[in-house]
Short mmCIF file of C-alpha atoms in Angstrom, two decimals:
data_model
loop_
_atom_site.label_atom_id
_atom_site.label_comp_id
_atom_site.label_asym_id
_atom_site.label_seq_id
_atom_site.Cartn_x
_atom_site.Cartn_y
_atom_site.Cartn_z
CA MET A 8 0.00 0.00 0.00
CA GLU A 9 1.12 3.59 -0.58
CA GLY A 10 0.56 6.85 1.23
CA ARG A 11 2.22 10.02 2.44
CA ILE A 12 3.67 10.85 5.84
CA ILE A 13 1.66 13.81 7.10
CA LYS A 14 3.02 14.04 10.66
CA GLY A 15 5.87 12.70 12.74
CA VAL A 16 5.95 12.81 16.54
CA GLY A 17 8.40 11.03 18.83
CA GLY A 18 9.42 8.32 16.37
CA PHE A 19 5.85 7.62 15.27
CA TYR A 20 4.52 8.62 11.87
CA TYR A 21 1.02 9.30 10.58
CA VAL A 22 0.47 8.07 7.04
CA SER A 23 -2.45 9.15 4.83
CA ASP A 24 -3.66 7.36 1.71
CA GLY A 25 -6.00 10.28 0.94
CA ASN A 26 -8.90 8.79 2.85
CA THR A 27 -7.56 7.11 5.98
CA ILE A 28 -4.81 8.16 8.38
CA LEU A 29 -2.82 5.42 10.10
CA MET A 30 -0.22 5.66 12.84
CA GLY A 31 2.89 3.55 12.53
CA ASN A 32 6.65 3.30 12.59
CA ALA A 33 9.47 2.29 10.28
CA ARG A 34 10.39 -1.32 9.55
CA ARG A 35 13.58 -2.50 11.23
CA ASN A 36 15.60 -2.53 8.00
CA LEU A 37 14.88 1.21 7.52
CA ARG A 38 15.98 1.94 11.08
CA ARG A 39 19.01 -0.31 10.73
CA ASN A 40 20.06 1.54 7.56
CA LYS A 41 19.47 4.82 9.40
CA GLU A 42 16.96 5.89 6.76
CA VAL A 43 15.59 9.27 7.80
CA LEU A 44 11.87 9.70 7.23
CA TYR A 45 10.50 13.14 6.43
CA VAL A 46 7.03 14.60 6.58
CA GLY A 47 5.98 14.72 2.94
CA ASP A 48 7.61 11.39 2.05
CA LEU A 49 5.68 9.09 -0.24
CA VAL A 50 6.00 5.68 1.37
CA THR A 51 4.95 2.07 1.04
CA TYR A 52 3.48 0.41 4.10
CA GLU A 53 1.76 -2.68 5.46
CA ILE A 54 -1.08 -2.95 7.96
CA ARG A 55 -0.34 -4.75 11.22
CA LYS A 56 -3.09 -7.26 11.79
CA GLU A 57 -2.77 -7.20 15.56
CA ASP A 58 -3.61 -3.51 16.04
CA GLY A 59 -4.45 -1.98 12.64
CA ASP A 60 -1.48 0.37 12.73
CA CYS A 61 1.02 0.44 9.87
CA ILE A 62 4.64 -0.47 9.27
CA ILE A 63 6.49 1.75 6.78
CA THR A 64 8.44 -0.52 4.46
CA GLY A 65 10.00 1.86 1.93
CA VAL A 66 10.38 5.44 0.70
CA ARG A 67 9.81 6.64 -2.87
CA GLU A 68 12.33 8.91 -4.57
CA ARG A 69 12.07 12.44 -3.22
CA LYS A 70 11.67 15.56 -5.34
CA ASN A 71 13.62 17.54 -2.74
CA VAL A 72 14.35 17.47 0.98
CA LEU A 73 15.08 19.95 3.75
CA SER A 74 16.68 18.63 6.92
CA ARG A 75 15.65 21.47 9.24
CA PRO A 76 12.72 21.36 9.41
CA PRO A 77 12.57 17.73 8.17
CA VAL A 78 10.25 17.95 5.14
CA SER A 79 10.29 16.62 1.60
CA ASN A 80 8.58 16.96 -1.76
CA LEU A 81 7.76 20.67 -1.60
CA ASP A 82 6.51 22.45 -4.71
CA LEU A 83 6.50 25.96 -3.28
CA LEU A 84 8.05 27.86 -0.40
CA VAL A 85 6.14 30.98 0.61
CA VAL A 86 8.76 33.27 2.11
CA THR A 87 6.83 35.34 4.62
CA PHE A 88 7.75 38.52 6.43
CA ALA A 89 5.95 41.33 8.21
CA ALA A 90 5.88 44.84 6.81
CA ALA A 91 6.51 45.94 10.41
CA HIS A 92 6.61 44.62 13.98
CA PRO A 93 9.08 43.00 13.55
CA ASP A 94 10.77 45.13 10.89
CA PRO A 95 11.83 43.07 7.85
CA ASN A 96 15.36 41.71 7.62
CA LEU A 97 15.72 41.54 3.85
CA VAL A 98 18.99 39.60 3.91
CA ILE A 99 17.30 36.75 5.79
CA ILE A 100 14.41 36.87 3.34
CA ASP A 101 16.75 36.74 0.34
CA LYS A 102 18.71 33.84 1.82
CA LEU A 103 15.48 31.89 2.15
CA THR A 104 14.55 32.54 -1.47
CA ALA A 105 18.05 31.54 -2.61
CA VAL A 106 18.10 28.29 -0.63
CA ALA A 107 14.65 27.32 -1.90
CA LEU A 108 15.71 27.84 -5.51
CA SER A 109 18.92 25.87 -4.90
CA LYS A 110 16.75 22.94 -3.78
CA GLY A 111 14.53 23.14 -6.85
CA ILE A 112 11.62 24.62 -4.90
CA ASP A 113 9.59 27.46 -6.42
CA VAL A 114 9.24 30.66 -4.39
CA ALA A 115 6.45 33.10 -3.63
CA VAL A 116 6.64 36.05 -1.24
CA ALA A 117 3.99 37.02 1.31
CA ILE A 118 4.15 40.37 3.09
CA THR A 119 1.97 40.33 6.20
CA LYS A 120 0.70 43.07 8.52
CA ARG A 121 0.21 45.41 5.60
CA ASP A 122 -2.05 47.54 7.79
CA LEU A 123 0.89 48.54 10.01
CA VAL A 124 2.64 50.66 7.37
CA GLU A 125 1.75 53.51 5.08
CA GLU A 126 0.88 52.68 1.47
CA GLU A 127 4.17 54.19 0.27
CA ARG A 128 6.22 51.83 2.47
CA LEU A 129 4.15 48.84 1.37
CA ARG A 130 4.72 49.74 -2.29
CA GLU A 131 8.45 50.03 -1.57
CA LEU A 132 8.54 46.50 -0.13
CA LEU A 133 6.40 45.08 -2.92
CA SER A 134 8.61 46.64 -5.58
CA ILE A 135 11.63 44.70 -4.33
CA TYR A 136 10.08 41.35 -5.23
CA GLU A 137 7.41 42.02 -7.85
CA GLY A 138 8.60 40.77 -11.21
CA VAL A 139 11.00 38.38 -9.47
CA PHE A 140 8.56 36.15 -7.56
CA PRO A 141 4.78 36.00 -7.22
CA VAL A 142 3.87 38.34 -4.36
CA ALA A 143 0.90 38.77 -2.03
CA ALA A 144 0.37 41.54 0.55
CA LEU A 145 -1.87 40.44 3.39
CA ASN A 146 -3.53 41.15 6.66
CA GLY A 147 -3.84 37.76 8.31
CA MET A 148 -6.15 39.04 11.03
CA THR A 149 -8.80 40.44 8.67
CA GLY A 150 -8.18 38.11 5.72
CA GLU A 151 -7.31 40.94 3.31
CA GLY A 152 -5.15 39.57 0.51
CA VAL A 153 -5.62 35.91 1.48
CA SER A 154 -7.55 35.18 -1.73
CA ARG A 155 -4.45 36.20 -3.71
CA LEU A 156 -2.36 33.82 -1.59
CA ARG A 157 -4.84 31.00 -2.20
CA GLU A 158 -4.39 31.50 -5.95
CA LEU A 159 -0.60 31.28 -5.63
CA ILE A 160 -0.58 28.03 -3.64
CA ALA A 161 -3.55 26.22 -5.23
CA GLY A 162 -2.92 22.51 -5.77
CA LYS A 163 0.67 22.59 -4.53
CA ASN A 164 2.68 21.16 -1.64
CA VAL A 165 3.54 24.38 0.15
CA ALA A 166 5.39 25.50 3.27
CA PHE A 167 5.76 28.92 4.86
CA ALA A 168 9.14 30.22 6.00
CA GLY A 169 10.25 33.49 7.49
CA PRO A 170 11.13 35.32 10.69
CA SER A 171 9.23 34.59 13.88
CA GLY A 172 6.35 36.95 14.40
CA ALA A 173 5.60 37.30 10.69
CA GLY A 174 2.20 35.67 11.19
CA LYS A 175 2.82 32.34 9.45
CA SER A 176 0.62 30.42 11.88
CA THR A 177 -2.13 33.01 11.52
CA LEU A 178 -2.04 32.56 7.74
CA ILE A 179 -2.13 28.78 8.02
CA THR A 180 -5.12 29.06 10.34
CA ARG A 181 -6.83 31.26 7.75
CA LEU A 182 -6.07 28.85 4.93
CA THR A 183 -6.94 25.61 6.71
CA GLY A 184 -9.70 26.72 9.05
CA ARG A 185 -7.94 24.84 11.83
CA GLU A 186 -8.38 26.61 15.14
CA ASP A 187 -5.93 24.30 16.98
CA ILE A 188 -2.83 25.82 15.37
CA GLU A 189 -0.92 27.76 18.01
CA VAL A 190 -0.32 31.40 17.21
CA GLY A 191 2.52 33.25 18.97
CA GLU A 192 2.84 36.80 20.13
CA ILE A 193 5.61 39.36 19.66
CA SER A 194 7.95 39.69 22.63
CA ASP A 195 7.79 43.24 24.00
CA LYS A 196 11.49 43.01 24.90
CA THR A 197 13.01 41.60 21.71
CA LYS A 198 10.29 42.64 19.23
CA ARG A 199 10.58 39.12 17.79
CA GLY A 200 7.99 36.43 17.61
CA ARG A 201 7.97 33.29 19.70
CA HIS A 202 8.03 29.89 18.02
CA THR A 203 4.71 28.13 18.46
CA THR A 204 4.55 25.08 16.18
CA ARG A 205 6.21 22.04 17.80
CA HIS A 206 6.08 19.40 15.09
CA VAL A 207 5.68 19.20 11.32
CA GLU A 208 2.20 18.42 10.06
CA ILE A 209 0.52 18.56 6.65
CA PHE A 210 -3.00 19.94 6.33
CA SER A 211 -4.92 19.12 3.14
CA LEU A 212 -7.25 21.68 1.58
CA PRO A 213 -10.29 20.85 -0.57
CA ASP A 214 -8.62 22.21 -3.73
CA GLY A 215 -5.75 19.71 -3.48
CA THR A 216 -3.34 22.07 -1.75
CA SER A 217 -1.17 20.56 1.00
CA VAL A 218 0.02 23.05 3.62
CA TYR A 219 3.05 22.04 5.70
CA ASP A 220 2.90 23.53 9.20
CA THR A 221 6.51 23.58 10.40
CA PRO A 222 8.33 24.58 13.63
CA GLY A 223 10.92 27.33 13.68
CA PHE A 224 11.14 27.72 9.91
CA THR A 225 13.06 31.00 10.14
CA SER A 226 16.31 30.28 8.28
CA LEU A 227 17.99 27.77 6.01
CA GLU A 228 21.63 27.07 5.25
CA LEU A 229 22.77 27.30 1.66
CA ASP A 230 24.53 24.07 0.64
CA GLU A 231 25.81 25.56 -2.61
CA LYS A 232 29.62 25.88 -2.52
CA ASP A 233 30.17 27.11 -6.11
CA PRO A 234 30.27 30.94 -6.31
CA LEU A 235 29.23 30.83 -9.98
CA ALA A 236 26.06 28.97 -9.03
CA VAL A 237 24.98 31.77 -6.68
CA ARG A 238 24.21 33.89 -9.75
CA GLU A 239 21.50 31.38 -10.68
CA LEU A 240 19.69 31.94 -7.38
CA PHE A 241 18.71 35.55 -8.14
CA PRO A 242 16.29 35.31 -11.11
CA GLU A 243 16.37 39.02 -11.95
CA MET A 244 20.17 38.82 -12.30
CA LYS A 245 20.20 35.47 -14.06
CA LYS A 246 18.12 36.78 -16.95
CA LEU A 247 20.61 39.62 -17.54
CA GLN A 248 23.77 37.49 -17.51
CA ALA A 249 23.83 37.12 -21.30
CA GLU A 250 23.93 40.92 -21.62
CA CYS A 251 27.11 41.26 -19.55
CA ARG A 252 30.34 41.73 -21.47
CA TYR A 253 31.87 38.62 -19.91
CA GLY A 254 30.13 35.26 -19.71
CA ASP A 255 31.61 34.55 -16.29
CA CYS A 256 30.74 38.00 -14.95
CA MET A 257 30.16 37.91 -11.18
CA HIS A 258 28.43 41.31 -11.24
CA LEU A 259 30.92 42.92 -8.87
CA ARG A 260 33.53 45.16 -10.51
CA GLU A 261 33.60 43.87 -14.09
CA PRO A 262 33.14 46.44 -16.87
CA GLU A 263 29.93 46.56 -18.89
CA CYS A 264 27.98 44.54 -16.34
CA ALA A 265 24.27 44.54 -17.16
CA VAL A 266 23.33 43.63 -13.59
CA ARG A 267 25.14 46.56 -11.98
CA GLU A 268 23.66 48.85 -14.60
CA ALA A 269 20.19 47.56 -13.69
CA VAL A 270 20.88 48.20 -10.00
CA GLU A 271 21.98 51.76 -10.79
CA GLU A 272 18.84 52.29 -12.87
CA GLY A 273 16.63 50.87 -10.13
CA THR A 274 15.24 47.95 -12.13
CA ILE A 275 16.96 45.56 -9.70
CA ALA A 276 16.45 46.43 -6.03
CA ASP A 277 19.57 47.62 -4.25
CA SER A 278 18.70 45.42 -1.24
CA ARG A 279 18.63 42.33 -3.47
CA TYR A 280 22.03 43.21 -4.90
CA ARG A 281 23.49 43.67 -1.40
CA SER A 282 22.08 40.30 -0.37
CA TYR A 283 23.65 38.74 -3.46
CA GLN A 284 27.04 40.20 -2.49
CA LEU A 285 26.78 38.86 1.07
CA ILE A 286 25.71 35.37 0.01
CA LEU A 287 28.43 35.31 -2.64
CA GLU A 288 31.07 36.24 -0.07
CA GLU A 289 29.86 33.53 2.32
CA THR A 290 30.04 30.99 -0.50
CA ARG A 291 33.54 32.08 -1.45
CA LYS A 292 34.69 31.50 2.13
CA TRP A 293 33.49 27.90 1.83
CA HIS A 294 35.14 27.57 -1.56
CA ARG A 295 38.59 28.64 -0.33
#
């Protein structure tokens, strides 16, 4: 039989075949081979006659995998940040988009708490990412903008990532209708959110969308060690590479660089270019 792991807690896994959810654990050979099971895995399993639970016997090939949080087979990562309270850290946001693309995961951007800033500031934030990724501006408390988000995620395996306090749990509650999802508050002292989700769980929506609710999904490490490959992780720069004078242009100090010209003209956001420089420098340190 085949199904998908939709939750893992304390060494036990919940497997859904689309109709029934069974609790079970991994067969000894999987444990002996130290096979790590991820929420999102497509697995084969058998039913235990004695108690009706299941034994996971194998794992299908994964489309992608993230180790922290332990999830697999994502189609889309919605990188989520608040327009204010907490103020956005755009480098963290850009690292998340870069890591997702490096894993073969599509990216969308959700800007929450749009009601906390003036329209001019909201437009400024939107302009950084519009034309690069699909973008939605939302108010998770009132539901404003959630219909746009539903369009972006429809029919996909999707997770939300971003700084604590951005309202990810509030959005997931809006999307799923589940009232048992814990929603954190902003710390008055640190102005950061508190982690609330304690385990990974997939919620299925009627339109075929699968929403991964994940704990502490605030940052990801970039595995890419090749500085040249970093250029591929910024779509707005990638599409201009052919217009640079040199094919191996790193968009730093080379003459006739189309990317730096675009930054100067404002068609590529200066914050995105600074993030690119920082990520490139980190990658070069690994490469040395």
